[in-house]
GROMACS .gro file of C-alpha atoms in nm:
model
  333
    1MET     CA    1  11.789   4.272 -11.339
    2GLN     CA    2  11.946   4.097 -11.638
    3ILE     CA    3  12.135   3.769 -11.659
    4LEU     CA    4  12.411   3.742 -11.921
    5CYS     CA    5  12.470   3.386 -12.041
    6PHE     CA    6  12.800   3.263 -12.184
    7ALA     CA    7  12.898   2.909 -12.274
    8HIS     CA    8  13.260   2.961 -12.164
    9ARG     CA    9  13.427   3.185 -11.908
   10LEU     CA   10  13.672   3.330 -12.162
   11GLU     CA   11  13.381   3.479 -12.357
   12ALA     CA   12  13.280   3.669 -12.043
   13SER     CA   13  13.626   3.797 -11.944
   14ALA     CA   14  13.560   4.159 -12.047
   15PHE     CA   15  13.234   4.158 -11.851
   16PHE     CA   16  13.412   4.042 -11.535
   17ASN     CA   17  13.654   4.334 -11.579
   18HIS     CA   18  13.384   4.585 -11.671
   19ALA     CA   19  13.212   4.584 -11.332
   20PRO     CA   20  13.291   4.449 -10.984
   21ASN     CA   21  13.119   4.117 -10.920
   22LYS     CA   22  13.097   3.845 -10.661
   23SER     CA   23  13.078   3.469 -10.701
   24ILE     CA   24  12.751   3.307 -10.592
   25THR     CA   25  12.832   2.960 -10.726
   26PRO     CA   26  13.121   2.832 -10.941
   27TYR     CA   27  12.921   2.929 -11.251
   28LEU     CA   28  12.701   3.222 -11.133
   29PHE     CA   29  12.827   3.573 -11.056
   30LYS     CA   30  12.650   3.894 -10.959
   31ALA     CA   31  12.747   4.250 -11.053
   32ASP     CA   32  12.555   4.567 -10.973
   33LYS     CA   33  12.332   4.563 -11.282
   34TYR     CA   34  12.345   4.203 -11.402
   35TYR     CA   35  12.421   3.841 -11.325
   36ILE     CA   36  12.676   3.643 -11.528
   37LEU     CA   37  12.603   3.275 -11.591
   38ILE     CA   38  12.857   3.033 -11.740
   39THR     CA   39  12.627   2.769 -11.888
   40GLY     CA   40  12.878   2.522 -12.028
   41GLU     CA   41  12.860   2.396 -12.385
   42GLY     CA   42  12.550   2.235 -12.531
   43MET     CA   43  12.176   2.268 -12.493
   44GLN     CA   44  12.134   2.029 -12.201
   45SER     CA   45  12.390   2.207 -11.987
   46ALA     CA   46  12.248   2.548 -12.082
   47THR     CA   47  11.894   2.437 -11.999
   48GLU     CA   48  11.990   2.295 -11.660
   49HIS     CA   49  12.194   2.595 -11.547
   50LEU     CA   50  11.952   2.867 -11.659
   51THR     CA   51  11.647   2.681 -11.525
   52GLU     CA   52  11.810   2.650 -11.184
   53VAL     CA   53  11.889   3.022 -11.170
   54LEU     CA   54  11.554   3.154 -11.299
   55ALA     CA   55  11.363   2.924 -11.064
   56THR     CA   56  11.541   3.073 -10.762
   57THR     CA   57  11.607   3.434 -10.871
   58PRO     CA   58  11.274   3.609 -10.942
   59GLU     CA   59  11.427   3.957 -10.983
   60ILE     CA   60  11.571   3.856 -11.321
   61ASN     CA   61  11.349   3.994 -11.599
   62ALA     CA   62  11.571   3.955 -11.906
   63VAL     CA   63  11.807   3.688 -12.039
   64ILE     CA   64  12.087   3.785 -12.278
   65ASN     CA   65  12.298   3.523 -12.455
   66LEU     CA   66  12.638   3.634 -12.586
   67GLY     CA   67  12.899   3.409 -12.743
   68VAL     CA   68  13.083   3.272 -13.043
   69ALA     CA   69  12.920   3.096 -13.335
   70ALA     CA   70  12.995   2.968 -13.684
   71GLY     CA   71  12.853   3.144 -13.989
   72ASN     CA   72  12.770   3.101 -14.353
   73PRO     CA   73  13.059   3.278 -14.531
   74GLU     CA   74  12.823   3.403 -14.801
   75GLN     CA   75  12.596   3.582 -14.552
   76THR     CA   76  12.812   3.666 -14.250
   77GLU     CA   77  13.157   3.812 -14.185
   78LEU     CA   78  13.417   3.673 -13.950
   79ASN     CA   79  13.486   3.874 -13.633
   80HIS     CA   80  13.151   4.053 -13.648
   81VAL     CA   81  12.871   4.045 -13.389
   82TYR     CA   82  12.518   3.985 -13.513
   83PRO     CA   83  12.205   4.049 -13.307
   84ILE     CA   84  11.982   3.744 -13.342
   85ARG     CA   85  11.617   3.754 -13.446
   86THR     CA   86  11.482   3.395 -13.455
   87LEU     CA   87  11.623   3.079 -13.299
   88TYR     CA   88  11.588   2.727 -13.440
   89ARG     CA   89  11.706   2.388 -13.319
   90GLN     CA   90  11.848   2.083 -13.495
   91ARG     CA   91  11.784   1.768 -13.293
   92ALA     CA   92  12.033   1.487 -13.230
   93ASP     CA   93  11.875   1.290 -13.517
   94LEU     CA   94  11.968   1.586 -13.744
   95GLN     CA   95  11.601   1.674 -13.798
   96MET     CA   96  11.480   2.028 -13.737
   97GLU     CA   97  11.266   2.102 -13.432
   98PHE     CA   98  10.944   2.271 -13.547
   99ARG     CA   99  10.935   2.511 -13.249
  100SER     CA  100  11.124   2.838 -13.283
  101PHE     CA  101  11.164   3.147 -13.065
  102THR     CA  102  11.198   3.518 -13.140
  103THR     CA  103  11.407   3.767 -12.944
  104GLN     CA  104  11.289   4.109 -12.827
  105ASN     CA  105  11.557   4.286 -13.035
  106LYS     CA  106  11.363   4.476 -13.302
  107GLU     CA  107  11.679   4.563 -13.495
  108ALA     CA  108  11.791   4.201 -13.537
  109GLN     CA  109  11.785   4.054 -13.889
  110PHE     CA  110  11.982   3.728 -13.853
  111ASP     CA  111  11.864   3.386 -13.737
  112VAL     CA  112  12.058   3.110 -13.561
  113THR     CA  113  12.022   2.732 -13.542
  114SER     CA  114  12.143   2.553 -13.230
  115THR     CA  115  12.272   2.201 -13.294
  116GLU     CA  116  12.282   1.908 -13.052
  117THR     CA  117  12.611   1.787 -13.199
  118ARG     CA  118  12.905   1.963 -13.360
  119ILE     CA  119  12.879   2.009 -13.736
  120GLN     CA  120  13.132   1.778 -13.900
  121SER     CA  121  13.103   1.864 -14.270
  122SER     CA  122  13.015   2.143 -14.511
  123GLU     CA  123  12.728   1.925 -14.635
  124ASP     CA  124  12.572   1.924 -14.287
  125ALA     CA  125  12.626   2.298 -14.256
  126ASN     CA  126  12.465   2.370 -14.592
  127LYS     CA  127  12.151   2.184 -14.485
  128ILE     CA  128  12.117   2.412 -14.184
  129PHE     CA  129  12.183   2.721 -14.397
  130GLN     CA  130  11.836   2.665 -14.544
  131PHE     CA  131  11.704   2.780 -14.206
  132SER     CA  132  11.967   3.023 -14.078
  133PRO     CA  133  12.313   3.159 -14.166
  134ILE     CA  134  12.449   3.115 -13.811
  135LEU     CA  135  12.510   2.798 -13.606
  136ASP     CA  136  12.570   2.763 -13.233
  137ARG     CA  137  12.519   2.508 -12.952
  138GLU     CA  138  12.310   2.680 -12.681
  139ALA     CA  139  12.093   2.975 -12.791
  140TRP     CA  140  11.771   2.784 -12.868
  141ALA     CA  141  11.778   2.616 -12.526
  142LEU     CA  142  11.829   2.948 -12.347
  143ALA     CA  143  11.542   3.102 -12.545
  144SER     CA  144  11.321   2.806 -12.458
  145VAL     CA  145  11.388   2.840 -12.085
  146SER     CA  146  11.334   3.217 -12.104
  147LYS     CA  147  10.999   3.160 -12.271
  148ARG     CA  148  10.899   2.910 -12.002
  149PHE     CA  149  10.979   3.162 -11.726
  150LYS     CA  150  10.827   3.455 -11.923
  151LYS     CA  151  11.152   3.652 -11.946
  152ASP     CA  152  11.261   3.882 -12.230
  153PHE     CA  153  11.534   3.724 -12.441
  154PHE     CA  154  11.815   3.881 -12.644
  155CYS     CA  155  12.101   3.712 -12.828
  156PHE     CA  156  12.428   3.828 -12.985
  157LYS     CA  157  12.664   3.601 -13.177
  158TYR     CA  158  13.028   3.670 -13.265
  159ILE     CA  159  13.123   3.488 -13.587
  160SER     CA  160  13.452   3.316 -13.505
  161ASP     CA  161  13.443   3.041 -13.769
  162ASP     CA  162  13.333   2.952 -14.120
  163ALA     CA  163  13.071   2.682 -14.065
  164THR     CA  164  13.174   2.504 -14.386
  165LYS     CA  165  13.530   2.448 -14.262
  166GLU     CA  166  13.691   2.284 -13.959
  167ALA     CA  167  13.649   2.483 -13.639
  168CYS     CA  168  13.926   2.727 -13.559
  169SER     CA  169  14.157   2.598 -13.286
  170GLN     CA  170  14.303   2.941 -13.199
  171ILE     CA  171  13.997   3.106 -13.042
  172LYS     CA  172  14.175   3.123 -12.705
  173ASP     CA  173  14.436   3.350 -12.865
  174ILE     CA  174  14.172   3.611 -12.952
  175ALA     CA  175  13.936   3.548 -12.659
  176GLU     CA  176  13.999   3.891 -12.509
  177GLU     CA  177  13.917   4.063 -12.838
  178ILE     CA  178  13.601   3.854 -12.877
  179SER     CA  179  13.486   3.934 -12.525
  180LEU     CA  180  13.548   4.308 -12.570
  181THR     CA  181  13.348   4.304 -12.893
  182LEU     CA  182  13.062   4.125 -12.718
  183LEU     CA  183  13.076   4.378 -12.433
  184ASN     CA  184  13.043   4.663 -12.681
  185ALA     CA  185  12.740   4.492 -12.839
  186TYR     CA  186  12.584   4.451 -12.496
  187LEU     CA  187  12.641   4.815 -12.399
  188ASN     CA  188  12.463   4.919 -12.720
  189LEU     CA  189  12.165   4.691 -12.663
  190PRO     CA  190  11.843   4.880 -12.750
  191THR     CA  191  11.626   4.916 -12.442
  192ASP     CA  192  11.314   5.080 -12.581
  193LYS     CA  193  11.086   4.795 -12.671
  194ASN     CA  194  10.763   4.993 -12.665
  195GLU     CA  195  10.592   5.060 -12.993
  196ASN     CA  196  10.279   5.267 -13.042
  197THR     CA  197  10.050   5.062 -13.263
  198GLU     CA  198   9.737   5.273 -13.227
  199ASP     CA  199   9.801   5.429 -13.568
  200LEU     CA  200   9.882   5.084 -13.714
  201ILE     CA  201   9.529   4.946 -13.676
  202PRO     CA  202   9.389   4.907 -14.031
  203LYS     CA  203   9.061   5.081 -14.108
  204GLY     CA  204   8.740   4.880 -14.123
  205TYR     CA  205   8.840   4.632 -13.852
  206HIS     CA  206   8.717   4.587 -13.497
  207PHE     CA  207   8.953   4.436 -13.241
  208THR     CA  208   8.870   4.305 -12.896
  209PHE     CA  209   9.134   4.362 -12.628
  210THR     CA  210   9.269   4.008 -12.675
  211GLN     CA  211   9.266   4.036 -13.055
  212LYS     CA  212   9.450   4.368 -13.040
  213ASN     CA  213   9.726   4.217 -12.828
  214GLU     CA  214   9.758   3.924 -13.069
  215TYR     CA  215   9.760   4.161 -13.368
  216GLU     CA  216  10.041   4.373 -13.219
  217LYS     CA  217  10.254   4.066 -13.146
  218LEU     CA  218  10.200   3.922 -13.494
  219LEU     CA  219  10.270   4.258 -13.656
  220HIS     CA  220  10.601   4.288 -13.473
  221LYS     CA  221  10.713   3.930 -13.541
  222ILE     CA  222  10.623   3.931 -13.912
  223SER     CA  223  10.790   4.270 -13.962
  224LEU     CA  224  11.110   4.125 -13.815
  225LYS     CA  225  11.085   3.811 -14.024
  226LYS     CA  226  11.034   4.000 -14.351
  227ASN     CA  227  11.269   4.284 -14.251
  228ILE     CA  228  11.012   4.553 -14.336
  229SER     CA  229  10.840   4.821 -14.131
  230PRO     CA  230  10.495   4.757 -13.977
  231LYS     CA  231  10.343   5.016 -14.210
  232GLN     CA  232  10.491   4.840 -14.514
  233LEU     CA  233  10.352   4.511 -14.386
  234ILE     CA  234  10.003   4.657 -14.338
  235ALA     CA  235  10.012   4.798 -14.690
  236SER     CA  236  10.073   4.445 -14.821
  237PHE     CA  237   9.762   4.297 -14.654
  238PRO     CA  238   9.501   4.165 -14.898
  239THR     CA  239   9.140   4.281 -14.893
  240PHE     CA  240   8.917   4.042 -14.702
  241ASN     CA  241   8.562   3.993 -14.826
  242ALA     CA  242   8.361   4.002 -14.506
  243LYS     CA  243   8.070   4.231 -14.427
  244LYS     CA  244   8.123   4.256 -14.051
  245PRO     CA  245   8.439   4.417 -13.905
  246ASN     CA  246   8.461   4.132 -13.651
  247ASP     CA  247   8.473   3.874 -13.929
  248LYS     CA  248   8.736   4.075 -14.118
  249THR     CA  249   8.950   4.082 -13.804
  250LYS     CA  250   8.934   3.703 -13.769
  251LEU     CA  251   9.037   3.660 -14.133
  252LEU     CA  252   9.325   3.905 -14.090
  253LEU     CA  253   9.460   3.731 -13.780
  254THR     CA  254   9.439   3.391 -13.950
  255PHE     CA  255   9.625   3.533 -14.251
  256MET     CA  256   9.898   3.675 -14.025
  257GLN     CA  257   9.935   3.352 -13.827
  258GLU     CA  258   9.987   3.156 -14.147
  259HIS     CA  259  10.250   3.396 -14.278
  260LEU     CA  260  10.440   3.409 -13.949
  261ASP     CA  261  10.485   3.033 -13.923
  262PRO     CA  262  10.333   2.829 -14.210
  263PHE     CA  263  10.459   2.503 -14.060
  264THR     CA  264  10.286   2.549 -13.723
  265PHE     CA  265   9.977   2.695 -13.891
  266ASN     CA  266   9.950   2.384 -14.109
  267ILE     CA  267   9.976   2.160 -13.802
  268LYS     CA  268   9.694   2.346 -13.628
  269GLN     CA  269   9.477   2.337 -13.939
  270ARG     CA  270   9.523   1.959 -13.965
  271LEU     CA  271   9.449   1.913 -13.595
  272ASN     CA  272   9.139   2.130 -13.615
  273GLU     CA  273   9.009   1.928 -13.910
  274ILE     CA  274   9.054   1.602 -13.719
  275THR     CA  275   8.914   1.715 -13.384
  276ALA     CA  276   8.616   1.891 -13.547
  277LYS     CA  277   8.478   1.549 -13.642
  278TYR     CA  278   8.465   1.459 -13.274
  279LYS     CA  279   8.311   1.779 -13.145
  280ASN     CA  280   7.945   1.834 -13.063
  281ASP     CA  281   7.731   1.948 -12.772
  282SER     CA  282   7.820   1.645 -12.560
  283LEU     CA  283   8.165   1.539 -12.685
  284LYS     CA  284   8.482   1.740 -12.738
  285VAL     CA  285   8.842   1.641 -12.808
  286SER     CA  286   9.091   1.928 -12.773
  287TYR     CA  287   9.469   1.981 -12.780
  288ASP     CA  288   9.719   2.229 -12.638
  289LYS     CA  289   9.696   2.532 -12.870
  290SER     CA  290  10.055   2.631 -12.789
  291LEU     CA  291  10.171   2.285 -12.913
  292GLU     CA  292  10.404   2.268 -12.613
  293SER     CA  293  10.238   1.947 -12.490
  294ASP     CA  294  10.121   1.637 -12.675
  295ASP     CA  295   9.844   1.575 -12.421
  296LEU     CA  296   9.487   1.550 -12.547
  297GLU     CA  297   9.182   1.651 -12.345
  298LEU     CA  298   8.847   1.473 -12.366
  299ASN     CA  299   8.523   1.624 -12.237
  300ILE     CA  300   8.210   1.409 -12.239
  301LYS     CA  301   7.856   1.480 -12.127
  302PHE     CA  302   7.636   1.175 -12.088
  303THR     CA  303   7.296   1.089 -11.942
  304SER     CA  304   7.332   0.717 -11.880
  305ALA     CA  305   7.574   0.428 -11.887
  306ASP     CA  306   7.455   0.332 -12.236
  307ASP     CA  307   7.498   0.691 -12.356
  308LEU     CA  308   7.854   0.695 -12.224
  309ALA     CA  309   7.931   0.360 -12.388
  310ASN     CA  310   7.801   0.488 -12.724
  311LYS     CA  311   8.014   0.801 -12.706
  312LEU     CA  312   8.324   0.604 -12.616
  313ARG     CA  313   8.259   0.371 -12.911
  314ASN     CA  314   8.252   0.677 -13.136
  315LEU     CA  315   8.611   0.739 -13.029
  316ASP     CA  316   8.726   0.399 -13.156
  317SER     CA  317   8.798   0.555 -13.493
  318PHE     CA  318   8.986   0.853 -13.349
  319PRO     CA  319   9.334   0.862 -13.514
  320PHE     CA  320   9.538   0.896 -13.194
  321GLU     CA  321   9.875   0.810 -13.350
  322LYS     CA  322   9.821   1.056 -13.634
  323VAL     CA  323   9.730   1.335 -13.392
  324LEU     CA  324  10.029   1.261 -13.167
  325ASP     CA  325  10.261   1.269 -13.468
  326LEU     CA  326  10.124   1.611 -13.564
  327LEU     CA  327  10.166   1.743 -13.209
  328ARG     CA  328  10.528   1.625 -13.219
  329GLY     CA  329  10.590   1.787 -13.558
  330LYS     CA  330  10.609   1.460 -13.749
  331ASN     CA  331  10.454   1.358 -14.082
  332VAL     CA  332  10.337   1.710 -14.159
  333GLU     CA  333  10.273   1.738 -14.532
   0.00000   0.00000   0.00000
C-alpha cells in the first residue's frame, strides 16, 4: 500500500476524484490502492503527520510526495512535473544540512532543496541553485521520515513559480490543472525497481555478500547522480593497484563512497583519523557510521583501578568538541 503526501488539499483534488475514498482523520484518507495524507506546509508539520501515520499503519510500504514547487528558470519550465532524484535541506539559519536522501525513481534527474522558511529574494534562491534547481517546503522531511521507517520514497514536483521572483498568488485558479498533471505523473510512476547487476560486477574483484549489496546501492546512486548508465560508470573506474581481489574491492568501494558524497566521506575520514589515535586492544572510541546520531561510544578493558585511571587520563586530550562539530556537519574543511 502506498501513501500519497500533499501539502495542501487542492493539490490532491484530482486524486480524490480518481478513486472512491473514505476519511480516517481530517487529514488522512484511504482509497482502494493508496492513502492520501494532507501534511500541511513546512517540514515540521510534514514530519509530524507522516510519522504518526507510518507508526500506526504498517501496511504502507511506499511514500510518494506530490506537489507544487518553485524552479530555476534556466533549468526548469513552468507547469511541468519533474521526478525528483536527490533531496537536500536548508536549515532555518540558511545553512545547508549535510544529510541528503535519494528517491527510488531511477529515471529522475532533478534535485530539490526543502527550505525551513520561504525564499524572499533572488539572491537567496541563487544560493540554493548551487545545490538544486527546484525549491519546496516539505520533501526533505518526508524523505527523512520514510528513511527512518524503511519505506521506499518517490517525489514529483510541479513547477508553479519562478524561484527568483515573488510567488504566484493565482495558484488556486489553476489548482485543478495542477492536480490533474500530478495525477498523470503518479499513474505513470515506474514500478520496476529491480536491476540485474550480476553482469555489472567488474572482473578481478571478489565481493562478500555485504560488499555486493553495498556495491549495487552505490552503483545505482552514483549512476543517478551523474546521469549515466551503470555500464558507463563502471567503464570510468580507475585501475586499483592491489594484488588481492579482496583488497581491490575495498579500494573500489572507498572510491565509490567518496564520489557519491564527498562531503560525508570527508567527515568520516576526519573522524577515523581522530578516533584511530584512541584505538588499541584495550581502548576504543567509536561513532555512529550512519552519522544520524552525535553519540560517541567508549569501550575500555582494564585489569585494575590504576589501569582504568591511566586509560581515562589518556582521554583527557580527546577533542570532544571537534568530533561533535564533525558529527553535526560543522567546521568541515
